[in-house]
CSV table of C-alpha atoms in Angstrom, one decimal:
chain,number,residue,atom,x,y,z
V,198,MET,CA,33.4,136.1,148.3
V,199,ILE,CA,37.4,135.7,148.4
V,200,ARG,CA,38.0,139.3,147.1
V,201,ASN,CA,35.7,140.8,149.9
V,202,THR,CA,37.3,138.6,152.3
V,203,LEU,CA,40.8,139.6,151.7
V,204,LEU,CA,39.9,143.3,151.5
V,205,THR,CA,38.4,143.2,154.9
V,206,LEU,CA,41.2,141.4,156.2
V,207,VAL,CA,43.8,144.3,154.5
V,208,LEU,CA,41.7,146.8,155.8
V,209,GLY,CA,41.8,145.5,159.4
V,210,LEU,CA,45.7,145.1,158.9
V,211,ALA,CA,45.6,148.8,158.1
V,212,SER,CA,43.9,149.6,160.7
V,213,MET,CA,45.9,147.9,163.2
V,214,ALA,CA,49.0,149.3,161.8
V,215,MET,CA,47.5,152.6,161.8
V,216,ALA,CA,46.4,152.5,165.8
V,217,GLU,CA,50.0,151.1,166.7
V,218,GLN,CA,52.5,153.4,168.8
V,219,GLN,CA,55.6,154.5,166.6
V,220,LEU,CA,57.9,154.5,169.6
V,221,PRO,CA,61.8,154.1,169.4
V,222,ASP,CA,63.4,151.2,170.7
V,223,SER,CA,65.3,153.5,173.4
V,224,ALA,CA,61.6,154.1,174.9
V,225,LYS,CA,61.5,150.6,176.0
V,226,VAL,CA,61.8,149.1,179.6
V,227,GLY,CA,62.3,145.5,178.8
V,228,GLN,CA,59.6,144.4,176.7
V,229,PHE,CA,57.1,147.6,176.8
V,230,TYR,CA,57.3,151.2,176.1
V,231,ALA,CA,57.3,152.4,179.7
V,232,GLY,CA,57.8,155.3,182.0
V,233,CYS,CA,55.5,157.3,184.0
V,234,GLN,CA,52.3,159.5,184.0
V,235,ILE,CA,53.7,162.5,185.5
V,236,TYR,CA,51.1,162.7,187.7
V,237,THR,CA,53.3,160.9,190.0
V,238,PHE,CA,55.4,163.6,190.3
V,239,LYS,CA,53.1,166.5,190.5
V,240,GLU,CA,54.3,167.7,193.7
V,241,PHE,CA,57.4,168.8,191.7
V,242,PRO,CA,57.7,171.3,189.0
V,243,VAL,CA,57.8,169.9,185.2
V,244,LEU,CA,61.3,170.1,184.6
V,245,GLU,CA,61.9,168.5,188.4
V,246,ALA,CA,59.3,165.6,187.6
V,247,LEU,CA,61.1,164.6,184.2
V,248,ASP,CA,64.5,164.5,185.9
V,249,LYS,CA,63.0,162.3,188.5
V,250,ILE,CA,61.2,160.3,186.0
V,251,ALA,CA,64.6,159.6,184.3
V,252,ALA,CA,66.3,158.8,187.4
V,253,CYS,CA,63.9,156.0,188.4
V,254,GLY,CA,64.6,154.5,185.3
V,255,GLY,CA,61.4,155.5,183.0
V,256,LYS,CA,61.7,156.1,179.2
V,257,THR,CA,58.3,157.5,178.4
V,258,VAL,CA,56.0,160.5,180.2
V,259,GLU,CA,53.0,161.1,179.9
V,260,PHE,CA,52.0,165.1,180.8
V,261,PHE,CA,48.9,165.9,182.7
V,262,PRO,CA,47.1,169.3,182.7
V,263,GLY,CA,47.3,171.7,185.7
V,264,HIS,CA,50.8,170.6,186.5
V,265,LYS,CA,52.8,173.8,187.4
V,266,LEU,CA,55.6,174.6,185.1
V,267,SER,CA,58.2,175.9,187.6
V,268,ALA,CA,58.5,176.6,191.1
V,269,ASP,CA,59.4,180.2,190.1
V,270,ASP,CA,55.8,180.5,188.5
V,271,PRO,CA,53.7,178.2,190.3
V,272,LYS,CA,50.4,179.7,188.3
V,273,THR,CA,51.7,179.0,185.1
V,274,LYS,CA,50.3,175.1,184.2
V,275,PHE,CA,52.1,173.3,181.6
V,276,ASP,CA,49.2,172.4,178.9
V,277,GLN,CA,47.4,173.7,175.8
V,278,ASN,CA,47.5,177.3,177.1
V,279,THR,CA,51.2,177.4,177.1
V,280,THR,CA,53.4,179.8,174.8
V,281,MET,CA,56.1,178.4,172.6
V,282,GLU,CA,58.7,180.0,174.7
V,283,GLN,CA,57.2,178.1,178.0
V,284,ARG,CA,57.6,174.8,175.9
V,285,ALA,CA,61.0,175.3,175.1
V,286,PRO,CA,62.7,174.1,178.2
V,287,VAL,CA,60.7,171.3,178.5
V,288,LYS,CA,61.5,170.4,174.8
V,289,ALA,CA,65.2,170.8,176.0
V,290,LYS,CA,64.8,168.6,179.3
V,291,LEU,CA,63.0,165.7,177.4
V,292,LYS,CA,65.8,165.7,174.7
V,293,GLU,CA,68.5,165.8,177.5
V,294,LEU,CA,67.1,162.9,179.3
V,295,GLY,CA,66.4,161.0,176.3
V,296,LEU,CA,62.5,160.4,177.6
V,297,THR,CA,59.8,160.2,174.8
V,298,PRO,CA,56.6,162.2,175.3
V,299,VAL,CA,53.6,159.4,174.7
V,300,GLY,CA,50.8,161.5,175.9
V,301,PHE,CA,49.0,164.6,177.5
V,302,GLY,CA,45.5,163.9,180.1
V,303,VAL,CA,43.4,163.5,181.3
V,304,VAL,CA,41.5,166.0,179.4
V,305,GLY,CA,38.0,166.2,180.7
V,306,GLY,CA,35.0,167.4,178.7
V,307,LEU,CA,37.1,167.4,175.4
V,308,GLY,CA,34.9,167.4,172.3
V,309,LYS,CA,32.7,170.2,173.8
V,310,ASP,CA,33.7,172.4,171.0
V,311,GLU,CA,35.9,172.1,168.4
V,312,GLU,CA,37.8,175.3,169.2
V,313,SER,CA,38.9,174.0,172.4
V,314,ALA,CA,39.8,170.4,171.5
V,315,ARG,CA,41.9,172.0,168.8
V,316,LYS,CA,43.8,173.6,170.7
V,317,VAL,CA,44.8,170.4,173.1
V,318,PHE,CA,45.7,168.6,169.6
V,319,GLU,CA,47.7,171.8,168.8
V,320,PHE,CA,49.7,171.4,171.8
V,321,CYS,CA,50.3,167.6,171.6
V,322,LYS,CA,51.8,168.1,167.8
V,323,ASP,CA,54.0,170.8,168.9
V,324,MET,CA,55.2,168.7,171.8
V,325,GLY,CA,55.6,165.7,169.6
V,326,ILE,CA,53.0,163.6,171.7
V,327,GLY,CA,50.9,161.2,170.0
V,328,MET,CA,48.0,161.0,172.2
V,329,VAL,CA,45.3,162.3,173.8
V,330,VAL,CA,44.0,160.6,176.9
V,331,ALA,CA,40.9,162.1,177.8
V,332,GLU,CA,37.1,161.4,179.2
V,333,PRO,CA,35.3,162.9,176.6
V,334,LEU,CA,31.9,164.7,176.4
V,335,GLU,CA,29.5,161.8,176.1
V,336,THR,CA,27.8,162.7,172.9
V,337,LYS,CA,27.9,161.9,169.2
V,338,GLU,CA,28.5,165.4,168.6
V,339,ALA,CA,31.6,165.4,170.6
V,340,PHE,CA,33.1,162.3,169.5
V,341,ASP,CA,32.3,163.5,165.8
V,342,ILE,CA,35.2,166.6,166.7
V,343,ILE,CA,37.2,164.2,168.4
V,344,GLU,CA,37.5,161.6,165.3
V,345,LYS,CA,38.1,164.8,162.9
V,346,LEU,CA,40.7,166.1,164.9
V,347,VAL,CA,42.4,162.4,165.4
V,348,LYS,CA,42.4,162.1,161.3
V,349,GLU,CA,43.6,165.7,160.6
V,350,PHE,CA,46.4,165.7,163.4
V,351,ASP,CA,47.6,161.7,163.4
V,352,ILE,CA,47.1,162.1,167.2
V,353,LYS,CA,45.2,159.4,169.0
V,354,MET,CA,42.5,159.7,171.6
V,355,ALA,CA,42.4,157.3,174.7
V,356,ILE,CA,39.4,157.2,176.7
V,357,HIS,CA,40.4,156.9,180.4
V,358,ASN,CA,38.3,155.1,183.1
V,359,HIS,CA,38.1,156.4,186.9
V,360,PRO,CA,36.9,154.5,189.7
V,361,LYS,CA,33.1,153.8,190.1
V,362,LYS,CA,31.5,156.5,191.6
V,363,PRO,CA,28.8,155.3,193.9
V,364,LEU,CA,27.3,158.5,194.6
V,365,ASP,CA,27.4,159.6,191.1
V,366,ARG,CA,25.8,156.9,188.5
V,367,SER,CA,25.9,159.4,186.0
V,368,TYR,CA,30.0,158.4,185.5
V,369,LYS,CA,30.0,155.6,183.4
V,370,TYR,CA,33.6,155.6,181.8
V,371,TRP,CA,34.8,153.3,184.8
V,372,ASP,CA,33.0,150.4,182.7
V,373,PRO,CA,35.0,149.2,179.9
V,374,GLU,CA,31.7,147.8,177.8
V,375,TYR,CA,30.9,151.7,177.9
V,376,VAL,CA,34.0,152.8,176.8
V,377,LEU,CA,34.2,150.3,174.0
V,378,SER,CA,30.5,151.6,173.0
V,379,TRP,CA,31.8,155.2,172.4
V,380,VAL,CA,35.0,153.9,170.0
V,381,LYS,CA,33.8,150.4,168.7
V,382,ASP,CA,32.7,152.0,165.2
V,383,ARG,CA,35.1,155.0,165.4
V,384,ASP,CA,38.6,155.6,163.6
V,385,PRO,CA,41.2,153.1,165.0
V,386,ARG,CA,43.2,155.8,166.6
V,387,MET,CA,40.4,156.3,169.3
V,388,GLY,CA,40.4,153.9,172.0
V,389,SER,CA,41.3,153.2,175.2
V,390,CYS,CA,43.8,154.1,178.3
V,391,CYS,CA,43.1,151.1,180.7
V,392,ASP,CA,44.0,152.4,184.3
V,393,ILE,CA,44.4,148.9,185.9
V,394,GLY,CA,43.9,150.0,189.4
V,395,HIS,CA,40.9,151.9,188.9
V,396,PHE,CA,39.7,148.8,187.2
V,397,VAL,CA,40.7,147.5,190.6
V,398,ARG,CA,39.1,149.7,192.6
V,399,SER,CA,35.7,149.5,190.7
V,400,GLY,CA,35.5,146.0,191.4
V,401,ILE,CA,36.9,144.6,187.7
V,402,LYS,CA,39.6,142.2,187.2
V,403,PRO,CA,41.8,144.1,184.9
V,404,VAL,CA,41.9,141.0,182.7
V,405,ASP,CA,38.5,140.8,182.1
V,406,ALA,CA,38.6,144.4,181.2
V,407,ILE,CA,41.5,144.0,178.9
V,408,ARG,CA,39.2,141.3,176.9
V,409,ILE,CA,36.5,143.5,176.3
V,410,LEU,CA,38.9,146.1,175.0
V,411,LYS,CA,40.8,144.3,172.7
V,412,GLY,CA,42.3,145.8,169.7
V,413,ARG,CA,41.5,149.2,171.1
V,414,ILE,CA,43.9,149.3,174.0
V,415,LEU,CA,46.3,152.7,172.8
V,416,ASP,CA,47.6,153.3,176.6
V,417,SER,CA,47.7,151.9,179.8
V,418,HIS,CA,47.9,153.6,183.3
V,419,VAL,CA,49.2,150.7,185.7
V,420,LYS,CA,49.0,150.5,189.6
V,421,ASP,CA,49.1,147.4,191.7
V,422,LEU,CA,47.0,147.7,194.8
V,423,ASP,CA,46.5,146.6,198.3
V,424,GLN,CA,42.8,146.0,198.4
V,425,PHE,CA,40.1,144.7,195.8
V,426,GLY,CA,36.8,146.8,195.2
V,427,VAL,CA,38.1,149.2,197.4
V,428,ARG,CA,38.5,153.3,195.9
V,429,GLU,CA,40.9,154.0,198.6
V,430,ALA,CA,43.2,150.9,198.0
V,431,LYS,CA,47.0,152.1,197.8
V,432,ASP,CA,50.0,151.6,195.9
V,433,GLN,CA,51.9,148.5,196.0
V,434,ILE,CA,55.4,147.7,194.2
V,435,TRP,CA,54.4,146.1,191.1
V,436,GLY,CA,53.9,142.2,191.2
V,437,THR,CA,53.0,142.1,195.2
V,438,GLY,CA,49.1,143.4,195.0
V,439,MET,CA,45.8,142.8,194.0
V,440,SER,CA,46.1,144.0,190.5
V,441,ASP,CA,47.7,140.7,189.1
V,442,ILE,CA,50.1,142.6,186.7
V,443,PRO,CA,52.1,139.5,185.4
V,444,ALA,CA,48.6,138.1,184.1
V,445,VAL,CA,47.8,141.7,182.8
V,446,LEU,CA,50.9,142.0,180.8
V,447,ASN,CA,50.9,138.5,179.4
V,448,LEU,CA,47.7,139.3,178.3
V,449,TYR,CA,48.6,142.7,177.0
V,450,ILE,CA,51.5,140.4,174.8
V,451,GLU,CA,49.2,138.2,173.6
V,452,GLN,CA,46.9,140.7,172.4
V,453,GLY,CA,50.0,142.6,170.5
V,454,PHE,CA,50.1,145.7,172.9
V,455,TYR,CA,53.3,146.7,174.1
V,456,GLY,CA,52.5,150.1,175.8
V,457,PRO,CA,53.0,152.8,176.5
V,458,LEU,CA,52.7,151.5,180.2
V,459,ASP,CA,52.7,154.7,182.8
V,460,VAL,CA,53.4,154.0,186.2
V,461,GLU,CA,51.1,156.2,188.4
V,462,TRP,CA,51.8,155.8,191.9
V,463,GLU,CA,49.4,158.0,193.9
V,464,LYS,CA,51.0,157.5,198.0
V,465,ASP,CA,53.9,159.2,199.6
V,466,TRP,CA,53.6,161.6,197.1
V,467,LEU,CA,57.5,163.5,198.1
V,468,THR,CA,59.3,160.3,198.6
V,469,SER,CA,58.1,157.7,196.2
V,470,GLN,CA,61.0,157.8,193.7
V,471,ALA,CA,62.1,154.5,195.3
V,472,ASP,CA,59.3,152.8,194.9
V,473,VAL,CA,58.6,154.0,191.3
V,474,THR,CA,62.2,152.4,190.5
V,475,LYS,CA,61.1,149.3,192.1
V,476,CYS,CA,58.2,149.1,190.0
V,477,LEU,CA,60.2,150.1,186.7
V,478,GLU,CA,62.9,147.4,188.1
V,479,TRP,CA,60.1,144.7,188.2
V,480,LEU,CA,58.9,145.3,184.6
V,481,LYS,CA,62.6,145.3,183.1
V,482,ASN,CA,63.1,142.1,184.8
V,483,PHE,CA,59.2,140.6,183.6
V,484,GLN,CA,59.6,137.3,182.2
V,485,PRO,CA,56.2,136.4,180.2
V,486,ALA,CA,54.6,133.0,180.7
V,487,ALA,CA,56.1,130.0,178.3
V,488,LYS,CA,53.4,129.6,175.6
């Protein structure tokens, strides 16, 4: 009995260690590994967007599919279909700026077939990206494919939540219980990308979702919003809105999750740099609640 208990404990600790994101201290903003979901600067080509993230004080970047690679070639998107030659300037820019790539997503329909999913994982491996953020196809077969690739490439997969869709009841990833149901019995490198703002838009208190997903949180898109339970809610500087970011961060610390945290600012697309900077400055100065 004691032997079985010890074995369970050892396996549990091994699983937690396996799921942890191995990131350098240089990728920290304050106590958290943090930067931007590059979608924040989607109106600018990839290289220019990376400059902006660094200028804001971000240390990490999560790429998204469909981002134009350059102003000279707007039809070419920075994703799994790029060539090695097309990726080279992005790798050089990351090194120049000291930015750590942490994720790629949101990839829709991941797992519909192994060939297309493998291409995403190969792209991430080549770019040094440790996580695919996705809204996978909702079948056991799709998750079997994803789990196989997670193990083969040692790359995590985090399910992202968009807001609840009143006109599309088939969309269920907004619900943290539903997300957990897909990953709870899978490899520990399969979990959740908690989009804090989208929980708020769905009428879910972020801390409630975080408690449900404890132990499976691999990534977090962070937004502070001006309204609760409203899909059209707009971004606010962290700490000033309805998301209760201090409570979110304190709970993350309590659970041992220190990032990546991704600022995802979705308004004033051409002039948001000052506001993104304020969010990262707020994070840098954040003081956890006394225990």
